[in-house]
Tab-separated table of C-alpha atoms in Angstrom:
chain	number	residue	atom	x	y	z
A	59	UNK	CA	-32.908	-2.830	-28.852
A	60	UNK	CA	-30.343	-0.007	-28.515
A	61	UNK	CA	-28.090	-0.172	-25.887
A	62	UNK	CA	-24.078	1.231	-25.940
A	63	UNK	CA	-20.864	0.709	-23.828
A	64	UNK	CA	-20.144	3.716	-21.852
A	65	UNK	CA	-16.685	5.162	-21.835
A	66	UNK	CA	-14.124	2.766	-19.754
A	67	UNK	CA	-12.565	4.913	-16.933
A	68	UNK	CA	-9.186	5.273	-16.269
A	69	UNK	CA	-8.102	3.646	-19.963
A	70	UNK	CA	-4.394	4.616	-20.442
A	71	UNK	CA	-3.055	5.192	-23.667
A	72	UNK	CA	-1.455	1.787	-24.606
A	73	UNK	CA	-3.932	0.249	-22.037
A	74	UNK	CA	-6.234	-2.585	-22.683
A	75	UNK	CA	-10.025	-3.297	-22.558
A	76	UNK	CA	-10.567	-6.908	-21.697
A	77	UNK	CA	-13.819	-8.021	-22.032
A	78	UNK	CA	-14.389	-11.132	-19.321
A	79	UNK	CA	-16.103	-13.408	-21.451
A	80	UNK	CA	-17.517	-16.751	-20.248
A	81	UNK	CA	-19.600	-17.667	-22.973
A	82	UNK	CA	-22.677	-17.206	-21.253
A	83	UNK	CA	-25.415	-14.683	-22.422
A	84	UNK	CA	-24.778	-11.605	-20.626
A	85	UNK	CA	-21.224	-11.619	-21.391
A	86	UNK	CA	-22.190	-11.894	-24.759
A	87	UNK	CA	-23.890	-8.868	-24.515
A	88	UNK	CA	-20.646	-7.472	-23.004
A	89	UNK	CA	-18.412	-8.473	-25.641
A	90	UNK	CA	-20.439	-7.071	-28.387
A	91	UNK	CA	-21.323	-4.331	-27.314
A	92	UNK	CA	-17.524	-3.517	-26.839
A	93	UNK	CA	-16.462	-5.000	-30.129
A	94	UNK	CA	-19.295	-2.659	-31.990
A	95	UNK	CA	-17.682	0.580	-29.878
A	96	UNK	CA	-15.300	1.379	-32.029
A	97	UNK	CA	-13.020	1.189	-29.296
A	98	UNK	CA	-9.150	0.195	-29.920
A	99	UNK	CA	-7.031	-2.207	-27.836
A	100	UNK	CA	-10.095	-4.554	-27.037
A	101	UNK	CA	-9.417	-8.401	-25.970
A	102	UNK	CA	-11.544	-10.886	-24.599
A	103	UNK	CA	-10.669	-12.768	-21.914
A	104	UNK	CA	-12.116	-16.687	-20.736
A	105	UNK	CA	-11.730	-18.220	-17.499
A	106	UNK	CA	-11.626	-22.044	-17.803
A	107	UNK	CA	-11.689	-23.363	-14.438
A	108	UNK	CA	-11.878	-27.581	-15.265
A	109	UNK	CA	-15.031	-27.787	-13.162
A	110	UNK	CA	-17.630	-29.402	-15.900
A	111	UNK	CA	-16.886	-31.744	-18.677
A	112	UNK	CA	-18.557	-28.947	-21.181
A	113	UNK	CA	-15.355	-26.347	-20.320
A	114	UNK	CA	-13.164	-27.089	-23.264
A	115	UNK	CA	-16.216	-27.126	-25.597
A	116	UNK	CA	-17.015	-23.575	-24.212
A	117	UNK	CA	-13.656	-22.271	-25.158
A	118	UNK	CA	-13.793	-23.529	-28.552
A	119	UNK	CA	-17.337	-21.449	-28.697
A	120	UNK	CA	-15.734	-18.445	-27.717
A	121	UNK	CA	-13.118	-18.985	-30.242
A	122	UNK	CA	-15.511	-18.685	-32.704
A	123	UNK	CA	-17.214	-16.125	-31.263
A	124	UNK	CA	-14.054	-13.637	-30.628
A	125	UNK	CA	-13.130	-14.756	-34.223
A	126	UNK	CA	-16.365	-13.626	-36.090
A	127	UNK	CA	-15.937	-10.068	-34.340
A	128	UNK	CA	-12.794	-9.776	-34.955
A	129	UNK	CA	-11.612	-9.942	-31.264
A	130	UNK	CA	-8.574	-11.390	-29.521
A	131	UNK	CA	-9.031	-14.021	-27.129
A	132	UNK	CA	-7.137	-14.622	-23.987
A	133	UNK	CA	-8.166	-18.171	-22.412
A	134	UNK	CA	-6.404	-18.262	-18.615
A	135	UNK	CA	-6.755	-22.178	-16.698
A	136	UNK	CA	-7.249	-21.987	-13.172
A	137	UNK	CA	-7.043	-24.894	-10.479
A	138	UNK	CA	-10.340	-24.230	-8.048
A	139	UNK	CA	-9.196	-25.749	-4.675
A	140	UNK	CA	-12.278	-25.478	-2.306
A	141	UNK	CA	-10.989	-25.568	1.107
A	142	UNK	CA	-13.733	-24.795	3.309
A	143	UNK	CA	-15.691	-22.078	1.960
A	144	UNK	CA	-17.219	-23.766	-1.245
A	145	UNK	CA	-16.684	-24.334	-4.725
A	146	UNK	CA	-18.243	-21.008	-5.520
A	147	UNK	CA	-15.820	-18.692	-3.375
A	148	UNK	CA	-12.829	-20.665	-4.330
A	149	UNK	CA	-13.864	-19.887	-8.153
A	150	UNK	CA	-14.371	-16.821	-7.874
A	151	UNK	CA	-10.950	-16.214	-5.773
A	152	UNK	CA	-8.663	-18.210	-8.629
A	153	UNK	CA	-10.449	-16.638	-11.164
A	154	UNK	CA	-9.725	-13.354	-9.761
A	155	UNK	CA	-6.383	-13.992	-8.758
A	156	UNK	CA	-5.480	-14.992	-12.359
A	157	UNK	CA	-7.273	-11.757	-13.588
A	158	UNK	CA	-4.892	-9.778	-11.046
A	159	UNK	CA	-1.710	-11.329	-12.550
A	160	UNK	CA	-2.995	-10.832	-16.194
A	161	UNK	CA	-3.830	-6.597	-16.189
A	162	UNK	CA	-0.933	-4.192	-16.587
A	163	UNK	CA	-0.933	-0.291	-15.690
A	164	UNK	CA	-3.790	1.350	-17.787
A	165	UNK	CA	-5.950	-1.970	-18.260
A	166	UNK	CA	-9.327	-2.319	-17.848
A	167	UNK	CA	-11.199	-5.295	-16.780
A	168	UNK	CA	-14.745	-5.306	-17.709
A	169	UNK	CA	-17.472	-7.616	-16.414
A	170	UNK	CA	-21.194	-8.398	-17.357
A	171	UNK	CA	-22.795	-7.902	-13.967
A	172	UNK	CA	-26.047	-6.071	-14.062
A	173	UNK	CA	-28.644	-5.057	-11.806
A	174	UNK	CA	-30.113	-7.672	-10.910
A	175	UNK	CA	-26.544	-9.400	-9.984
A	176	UNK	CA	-26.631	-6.458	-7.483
A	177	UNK	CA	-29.665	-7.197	-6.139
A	178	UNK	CA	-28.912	-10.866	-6.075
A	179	UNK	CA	-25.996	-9.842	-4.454
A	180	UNK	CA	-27.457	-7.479	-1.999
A	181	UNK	CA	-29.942	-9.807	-0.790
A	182	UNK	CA	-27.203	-13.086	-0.545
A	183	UNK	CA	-24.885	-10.627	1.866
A	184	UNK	CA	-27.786	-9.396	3.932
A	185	UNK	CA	-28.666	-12.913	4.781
A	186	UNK	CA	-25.381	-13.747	5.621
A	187	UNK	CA	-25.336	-11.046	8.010
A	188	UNK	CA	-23.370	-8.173	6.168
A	189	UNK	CA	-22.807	-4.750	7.422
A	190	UNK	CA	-22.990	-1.592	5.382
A	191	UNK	CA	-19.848	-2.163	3.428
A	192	UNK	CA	-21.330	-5.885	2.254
A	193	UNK	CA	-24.593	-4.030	1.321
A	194	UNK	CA	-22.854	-1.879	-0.916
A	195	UNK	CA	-22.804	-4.573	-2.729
A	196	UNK	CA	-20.613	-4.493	-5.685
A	197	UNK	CA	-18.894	-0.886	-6.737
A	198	UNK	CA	-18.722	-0.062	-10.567
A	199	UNK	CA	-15.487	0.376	-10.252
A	200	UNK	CA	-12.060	-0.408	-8.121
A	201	UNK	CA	-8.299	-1.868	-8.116
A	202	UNK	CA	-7.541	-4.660	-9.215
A	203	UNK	CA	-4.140	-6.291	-9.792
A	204	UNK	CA	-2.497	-2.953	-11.544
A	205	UNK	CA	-5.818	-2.376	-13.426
A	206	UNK	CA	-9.168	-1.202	-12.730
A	207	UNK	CA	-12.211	-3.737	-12.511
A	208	UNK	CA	-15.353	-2.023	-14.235
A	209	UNK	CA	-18.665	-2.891	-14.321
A	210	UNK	CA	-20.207	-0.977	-16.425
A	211	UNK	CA	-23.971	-2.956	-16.945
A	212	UNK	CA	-24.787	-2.215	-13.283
A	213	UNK	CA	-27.537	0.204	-14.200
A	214	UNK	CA	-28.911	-2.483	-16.609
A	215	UNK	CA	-31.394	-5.524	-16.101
A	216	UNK	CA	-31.205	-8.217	-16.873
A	217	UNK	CA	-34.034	-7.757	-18.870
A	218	UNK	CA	-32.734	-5.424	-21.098
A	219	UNK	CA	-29.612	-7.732	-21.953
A	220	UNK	CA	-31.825	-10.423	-22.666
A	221	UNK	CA	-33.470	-8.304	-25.019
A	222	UNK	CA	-30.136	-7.028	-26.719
A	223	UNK	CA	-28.703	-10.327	-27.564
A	224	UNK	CA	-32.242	-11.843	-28.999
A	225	UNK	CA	-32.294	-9.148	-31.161
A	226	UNK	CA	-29.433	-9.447	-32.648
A	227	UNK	CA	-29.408	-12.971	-32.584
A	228	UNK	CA	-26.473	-13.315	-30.295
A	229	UNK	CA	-25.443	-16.829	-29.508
A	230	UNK	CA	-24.425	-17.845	-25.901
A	231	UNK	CA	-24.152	-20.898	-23.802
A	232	UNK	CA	-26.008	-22.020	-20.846
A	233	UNK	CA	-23.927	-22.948	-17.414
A	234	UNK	CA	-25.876	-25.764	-15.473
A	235	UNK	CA	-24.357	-24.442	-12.549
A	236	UNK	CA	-26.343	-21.187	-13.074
A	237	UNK	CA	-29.524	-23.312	-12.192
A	238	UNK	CA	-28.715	-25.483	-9.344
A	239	UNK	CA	-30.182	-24.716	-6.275
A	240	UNK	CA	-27.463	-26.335	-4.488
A	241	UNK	CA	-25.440	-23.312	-5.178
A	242	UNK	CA	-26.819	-19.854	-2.404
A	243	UNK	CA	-26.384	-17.590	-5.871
A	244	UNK	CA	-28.752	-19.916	-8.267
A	245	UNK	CA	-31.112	-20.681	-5.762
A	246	UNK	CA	-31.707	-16.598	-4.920
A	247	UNK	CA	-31.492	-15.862	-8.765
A	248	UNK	CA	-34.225	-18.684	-9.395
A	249	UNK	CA	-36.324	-19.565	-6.400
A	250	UNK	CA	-36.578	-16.366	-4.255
A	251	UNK	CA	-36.060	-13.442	-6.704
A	252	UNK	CA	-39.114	-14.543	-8.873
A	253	UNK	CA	-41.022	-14.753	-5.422
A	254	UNK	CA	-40.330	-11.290	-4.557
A	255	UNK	CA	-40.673	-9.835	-7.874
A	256	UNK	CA	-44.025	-11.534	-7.827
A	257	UNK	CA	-45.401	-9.844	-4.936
A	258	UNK	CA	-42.901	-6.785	-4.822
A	259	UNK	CA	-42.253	-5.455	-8.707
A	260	UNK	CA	-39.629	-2.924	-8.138
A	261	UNK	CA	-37.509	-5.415	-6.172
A	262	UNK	CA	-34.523	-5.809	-7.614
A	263	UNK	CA	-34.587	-2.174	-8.569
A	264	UNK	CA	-35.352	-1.335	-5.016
A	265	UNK	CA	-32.380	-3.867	-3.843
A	266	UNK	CA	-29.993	-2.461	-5.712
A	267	UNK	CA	-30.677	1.562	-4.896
A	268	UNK	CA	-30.213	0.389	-1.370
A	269	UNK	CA	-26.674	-0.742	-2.649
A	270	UNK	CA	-25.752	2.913	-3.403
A	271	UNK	CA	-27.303	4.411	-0.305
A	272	UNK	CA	-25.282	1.620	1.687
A	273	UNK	CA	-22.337	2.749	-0.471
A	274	UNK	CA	-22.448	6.204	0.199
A	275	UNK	CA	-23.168	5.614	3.853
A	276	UNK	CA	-19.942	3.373	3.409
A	277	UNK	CA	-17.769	6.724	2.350
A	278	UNK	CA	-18.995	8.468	4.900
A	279	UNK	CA	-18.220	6.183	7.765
A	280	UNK	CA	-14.708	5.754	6.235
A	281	UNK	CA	-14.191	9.440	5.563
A	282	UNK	CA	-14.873	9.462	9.564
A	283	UNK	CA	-12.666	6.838	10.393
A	284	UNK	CA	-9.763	8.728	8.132
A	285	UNK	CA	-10.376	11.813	10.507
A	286	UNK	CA	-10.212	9.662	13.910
A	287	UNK	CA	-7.117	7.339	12.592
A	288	UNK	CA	-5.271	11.199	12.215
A	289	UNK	CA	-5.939	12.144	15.768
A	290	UNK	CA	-5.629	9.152	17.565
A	291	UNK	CA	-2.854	6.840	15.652
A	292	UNK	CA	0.967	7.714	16.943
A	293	UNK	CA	4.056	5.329	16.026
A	294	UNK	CA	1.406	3.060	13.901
A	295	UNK	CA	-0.386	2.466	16.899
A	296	UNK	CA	-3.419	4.058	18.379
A	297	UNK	CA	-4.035	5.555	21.654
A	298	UNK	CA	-5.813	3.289	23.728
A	299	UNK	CA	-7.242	5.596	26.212
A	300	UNK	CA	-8.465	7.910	23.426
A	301	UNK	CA	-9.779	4.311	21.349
A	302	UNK	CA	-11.815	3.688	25.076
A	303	UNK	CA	-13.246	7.210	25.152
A	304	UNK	CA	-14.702	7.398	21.784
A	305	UNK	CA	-17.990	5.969	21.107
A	306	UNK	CA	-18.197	2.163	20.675
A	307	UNK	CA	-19.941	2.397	17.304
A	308	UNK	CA	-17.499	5.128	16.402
A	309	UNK	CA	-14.191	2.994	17.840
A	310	UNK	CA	-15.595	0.093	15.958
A	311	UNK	CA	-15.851	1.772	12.515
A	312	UNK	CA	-12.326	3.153	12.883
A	313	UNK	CA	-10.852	-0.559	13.939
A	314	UNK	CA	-12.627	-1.992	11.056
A	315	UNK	CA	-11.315	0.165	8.312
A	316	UNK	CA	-7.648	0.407	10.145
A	317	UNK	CA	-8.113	-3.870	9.834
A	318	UNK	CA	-9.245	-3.892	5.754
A	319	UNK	CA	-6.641	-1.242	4.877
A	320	UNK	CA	-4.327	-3.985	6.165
A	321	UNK	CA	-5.847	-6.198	3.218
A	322	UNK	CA	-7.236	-8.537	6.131
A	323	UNK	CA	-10.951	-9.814	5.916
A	324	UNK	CA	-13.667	-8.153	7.350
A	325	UNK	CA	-13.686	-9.200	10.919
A	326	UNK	CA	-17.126	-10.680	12.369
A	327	UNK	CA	-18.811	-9.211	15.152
A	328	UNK	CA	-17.833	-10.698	18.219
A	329	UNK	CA	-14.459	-10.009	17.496
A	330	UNK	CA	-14.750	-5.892	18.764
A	331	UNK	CA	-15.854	-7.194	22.146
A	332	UNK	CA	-13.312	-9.506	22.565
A	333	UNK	CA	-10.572	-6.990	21.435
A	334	UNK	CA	-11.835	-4.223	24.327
A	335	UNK	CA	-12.334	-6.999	26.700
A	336	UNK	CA	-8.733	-8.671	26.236
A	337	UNK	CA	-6.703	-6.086	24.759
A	338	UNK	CA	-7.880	-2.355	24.885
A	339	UNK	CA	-9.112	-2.928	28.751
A	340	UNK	CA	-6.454	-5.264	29.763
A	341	UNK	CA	-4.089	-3.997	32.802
A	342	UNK	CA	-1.806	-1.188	32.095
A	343	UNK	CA	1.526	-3.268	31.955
A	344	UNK	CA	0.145	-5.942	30.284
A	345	UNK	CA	0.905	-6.717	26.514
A	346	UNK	CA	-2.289	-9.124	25.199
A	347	UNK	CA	-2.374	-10.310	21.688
A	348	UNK	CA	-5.158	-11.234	20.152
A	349	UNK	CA	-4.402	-13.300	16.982
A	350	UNK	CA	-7.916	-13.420	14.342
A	351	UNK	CA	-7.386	-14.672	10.873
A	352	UNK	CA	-4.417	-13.509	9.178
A	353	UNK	CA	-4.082	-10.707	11.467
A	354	UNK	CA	-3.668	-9.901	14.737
A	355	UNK	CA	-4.432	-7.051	17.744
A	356	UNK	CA	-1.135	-6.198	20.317
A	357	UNK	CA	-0.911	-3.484	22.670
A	358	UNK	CA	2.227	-2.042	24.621
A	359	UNK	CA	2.144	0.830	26.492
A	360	UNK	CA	-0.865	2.801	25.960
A	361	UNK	CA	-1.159	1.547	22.524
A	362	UNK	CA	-3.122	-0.180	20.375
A	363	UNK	CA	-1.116	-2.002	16.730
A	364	UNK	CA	-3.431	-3.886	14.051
A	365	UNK	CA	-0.968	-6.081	12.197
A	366	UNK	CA	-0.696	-8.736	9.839
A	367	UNK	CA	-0.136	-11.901	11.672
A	368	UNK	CA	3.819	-12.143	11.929
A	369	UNK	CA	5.913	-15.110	11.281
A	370	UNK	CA	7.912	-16.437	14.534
A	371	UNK	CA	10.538	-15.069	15.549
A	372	UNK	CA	13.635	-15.935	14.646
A	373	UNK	CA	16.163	-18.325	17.416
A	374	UNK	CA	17.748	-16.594	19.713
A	375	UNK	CA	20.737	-18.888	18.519
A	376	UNK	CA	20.553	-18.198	14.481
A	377	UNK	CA	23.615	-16.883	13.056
A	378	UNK	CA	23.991	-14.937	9.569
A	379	UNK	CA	27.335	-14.687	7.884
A	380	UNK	CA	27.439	-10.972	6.230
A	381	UNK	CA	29.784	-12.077	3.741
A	382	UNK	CA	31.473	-9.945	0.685
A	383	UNK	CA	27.869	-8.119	0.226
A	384	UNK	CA	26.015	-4.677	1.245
A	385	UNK	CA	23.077	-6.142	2.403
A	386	UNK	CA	21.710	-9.219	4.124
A	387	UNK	CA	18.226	-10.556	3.922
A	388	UNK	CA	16.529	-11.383	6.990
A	389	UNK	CA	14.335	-14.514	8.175
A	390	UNK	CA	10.414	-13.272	7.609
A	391	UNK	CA	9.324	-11.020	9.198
A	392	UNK	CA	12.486	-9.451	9.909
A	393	UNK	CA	13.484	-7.266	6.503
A	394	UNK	CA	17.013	-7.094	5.668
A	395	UNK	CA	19.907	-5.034	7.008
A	396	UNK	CA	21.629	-2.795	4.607
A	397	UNK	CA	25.620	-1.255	5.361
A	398	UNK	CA	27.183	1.719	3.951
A	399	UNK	CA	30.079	-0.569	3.290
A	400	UNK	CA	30.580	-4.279	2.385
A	401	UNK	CA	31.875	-5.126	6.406
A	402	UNK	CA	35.161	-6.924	7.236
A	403	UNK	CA	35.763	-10.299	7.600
A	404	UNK	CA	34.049	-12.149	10.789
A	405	UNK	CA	30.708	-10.229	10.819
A	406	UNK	CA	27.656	-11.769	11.763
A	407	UNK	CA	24.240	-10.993	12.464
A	408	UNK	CA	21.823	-12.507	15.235
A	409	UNK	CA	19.465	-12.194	17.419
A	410	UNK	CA	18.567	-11.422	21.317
A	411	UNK	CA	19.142	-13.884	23.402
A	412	UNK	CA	19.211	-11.681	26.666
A	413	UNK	CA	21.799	-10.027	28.479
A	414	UNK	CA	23.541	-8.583	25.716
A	415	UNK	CA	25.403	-4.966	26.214
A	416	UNK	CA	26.749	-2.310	23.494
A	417	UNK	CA	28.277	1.234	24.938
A	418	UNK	CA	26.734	3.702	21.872
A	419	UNK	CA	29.261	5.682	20.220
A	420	UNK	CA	29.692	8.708	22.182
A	421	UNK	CA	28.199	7.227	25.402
A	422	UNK	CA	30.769	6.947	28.546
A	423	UNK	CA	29.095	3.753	29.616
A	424	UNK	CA	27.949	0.083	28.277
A	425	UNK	CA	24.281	-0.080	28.447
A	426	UNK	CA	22.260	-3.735	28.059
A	427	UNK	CA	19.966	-4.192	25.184
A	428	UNK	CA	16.706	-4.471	26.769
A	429	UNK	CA	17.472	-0.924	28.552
A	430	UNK	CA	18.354	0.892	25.293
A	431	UNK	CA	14.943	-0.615	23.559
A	432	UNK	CA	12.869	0.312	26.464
A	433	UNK	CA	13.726	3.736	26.932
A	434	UNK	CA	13.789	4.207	22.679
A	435	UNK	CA	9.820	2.325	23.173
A	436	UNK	CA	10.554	-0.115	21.038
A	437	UNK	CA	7.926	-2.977	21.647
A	438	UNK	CA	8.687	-6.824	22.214
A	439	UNK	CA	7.831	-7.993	18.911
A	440	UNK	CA	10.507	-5.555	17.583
A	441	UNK	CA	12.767	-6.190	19.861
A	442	UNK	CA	12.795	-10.473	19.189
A	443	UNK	CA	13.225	-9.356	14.871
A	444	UNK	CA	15.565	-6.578	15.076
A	445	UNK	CA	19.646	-7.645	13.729
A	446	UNK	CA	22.368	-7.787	16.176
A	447	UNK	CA	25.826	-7.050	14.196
A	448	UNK	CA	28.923	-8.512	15.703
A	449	UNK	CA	32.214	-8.911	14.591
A	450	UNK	CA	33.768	-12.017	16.459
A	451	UNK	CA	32.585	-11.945	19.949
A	452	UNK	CA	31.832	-8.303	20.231
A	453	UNK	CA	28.626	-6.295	19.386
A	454	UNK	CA	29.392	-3.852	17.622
A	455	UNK	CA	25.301	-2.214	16.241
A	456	UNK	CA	22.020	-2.897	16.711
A	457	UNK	CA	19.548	-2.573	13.694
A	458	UNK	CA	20.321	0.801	12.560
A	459	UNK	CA	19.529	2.369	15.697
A	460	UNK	CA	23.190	2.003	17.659
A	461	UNK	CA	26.953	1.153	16.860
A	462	UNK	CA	29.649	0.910	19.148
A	463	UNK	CA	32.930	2.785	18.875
A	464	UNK	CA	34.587	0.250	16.805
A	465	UNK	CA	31.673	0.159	14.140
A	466	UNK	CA	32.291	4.571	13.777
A	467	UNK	CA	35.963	3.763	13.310
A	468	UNK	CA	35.263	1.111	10.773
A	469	UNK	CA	33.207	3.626	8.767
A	470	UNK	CA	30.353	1.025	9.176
A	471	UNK	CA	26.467	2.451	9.136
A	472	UNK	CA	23.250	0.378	9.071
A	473	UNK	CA	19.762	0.463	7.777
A	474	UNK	CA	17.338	-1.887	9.718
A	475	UNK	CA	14.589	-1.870	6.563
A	476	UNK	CA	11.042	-4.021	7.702
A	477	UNK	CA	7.113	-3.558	8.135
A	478	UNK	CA	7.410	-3.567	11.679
A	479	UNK	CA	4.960	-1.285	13.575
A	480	UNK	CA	5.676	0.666	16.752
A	481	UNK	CA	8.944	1.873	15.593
């Protein structure tokens, strides 16, 4: 059966191949058909995640395995913590994260899925109610930790694998969990696949060409959303009148990719009506939020923000000594404060309270806090996070926007640095 590793993308010199090797038969396939490349710098990699009594006998097998093809073996432990969305998910996220942590600029991570883990795929998000970017499906390539993550058996069934390793007598081992139906994946792979093949031959082919359309329909729709986040976003924000004018389909495809390019999960479908019901329509001096997952949707003054979900905000009573140092690190979600200078004795940093005043350097009057921020735009959840410097009972800077007289004199300068949008 002849069948060859393609060329691993993106392999920097000094970079690593690491084969993820679970024991099982199509990784098998995987590993030697990378060991028999003639490729340098390859390593295998095993998962053990404790979650069968047979784990530690696997690794041993792939001990011997890596051994008689003269291949290094990397075993990582995880600790799968299922917390609401199954064993399976929470596998496959430790495993992951591990594989993350392990890659270094220039590595590769390859995996054994084929095509008819696509199509198994395919059909698993569909009936979970997937848009285009969950038919995609799974890409043969993309980030992952400081690595890439390739798959490069995509094109391949399963078939063909199977093939491969009896013919060269390739010795695997079987995961029970592969065939209980209690798990969504082994159930499709076993009970409804076969079905479908049965009465439509070309389905997993078929299931996993719609993966690429759905992919390139998915590059498309986020080459348009690049265009419309350039014309409409200002500050970090986007313009809310503009968001209300555009087509709903169209606002909707911008607002998702502006919410996964903040690493946030894909957001499910009631949550677009909900955000032009309570935020984008909301009166014109209001300031909704509208908190969903780890993110959340605020809107000040004609504008629309998409933001992690922040951390409260600091006490209005906390006090930070400066001390004999350049810069200060903040409570979360604040930054830190940096000053051209270690500052004097008695400095301290805090936070609004209300009612404060500073008269700006060059200014011929005091002004109060909440007046300079407004007319600068600066919105609430800025304003509540943003350093106040005094020194004793006087204000003397805010952030690294204003100092007072006294700060000039004392050659003291600040830089406010922090992920805050809307500044």
């Amino acid at each position: 059966m002849s069948l060859r590793l393609p060329s691993p993308p993106s392999l920097a010199p000094g970079g690593r191949l690491w084969i993820g090797y679970s024991g099982g038969g199509d990784s098998t396939v995987l590993l030697h058909l990378a060991a028999a490349s003639g490729l340098q710098r390859v390593a295998a990699v095993h998962v053990h995640h404790g979650l069968q009594p047979a784990a530690d006998d696997w690794v041993r097998h792939c001990r011997r395995q890596c051994r008689a093809l003269g291949v290094p073996l990397r075993v990582l432990r995880v600790r799968v913590t299922a917390e609401g969305g199954g064993v399976e998910a929470a596998a496959r996220a430790a495993r992951y994260t591990a594989l993350a942590e392990l890659l270094r600029p220039g590595d590769v991570f390859a995996t054994a899925h084929h095509r008819d883990d696509q199509a198994e795929t395919v059909l698993f998000r569909a009936l979970r109610g997937t848009g285009i970017a969950g038919l995609g499906g799974m890409r043969e390539r993309e980030p992952l930790g400081a690595g890439v993550l390739w798959r490069p058996l995509l094109e391949v069934s399963r078939a063909r694998l199977q093939a491969y390793a009896q013919s060269h007598r390739l010795d695997w081992i079987e995961d029970p969990h592969n065939r209980d139906p209690r798990y969504a994946r082994a159930f499709l792979r076993h009970a409804v696949l076969p079905q479908l093949g049965g009465h439509f031959p070309a389905a997993a082919e078929s299931l996993a060409r719609l993966a690429q359309h759905a992919q390139s329909a998915q590059r498309l729709l986020s080459t348009l959303a690049d265009l419309d986040r350039e014309r409409l976003e200002q500050r970090g924000g986007f313009d809310v009148a503009a968001l209300v004018a555009l087509e709903p389909e169209r606002r909707d495809n911008l607002l998702y990719h502006a919410w996964r390019r903040l690493g946030l999960p894909q957001p499910d479908a009631g949550w677009y009506a909900r955000l032009e019901r309570e935020v984008l329509r909301a009166r014109a001096d209001g300031q909704p939020l509208l908190a969903h997952g780890a993110g959340e949707a605020r809107r000040y003054r004609g504008r629309l923000y998409l933001l992690p979900r922040l951390p409260p905000a600091p006490a209005p009573d906390s006090v930070l000594v400066w001390g004999r140092r350049r810069r200060v690190r903040l409570p979360p979600g604040c930054g830190s404060l940096g000053c051209t200078r270690v500052p004097p004795a008695g400095v301290t940093l805090r936070f609004a309270r209300g009612g404060e005043r500073l008269k700006p350097a060059g200014s011929r009057h005091s002004r109060t806090l909440k007046n300079l921020c407004q007319e600068a735009g600066l919105p609430p959840w800025v304003r509540c996070r943003m350093p106040l410097v005094w020194l004793g009972d006087e204000l003397i800077a805010v952030a690294g926007d204003w100092r007072s007289e006294r700060a000039v004199a004392l050659g003291l300068a600040f830089t406010w640095t922090h992920a805050l949008p809307g500044v």
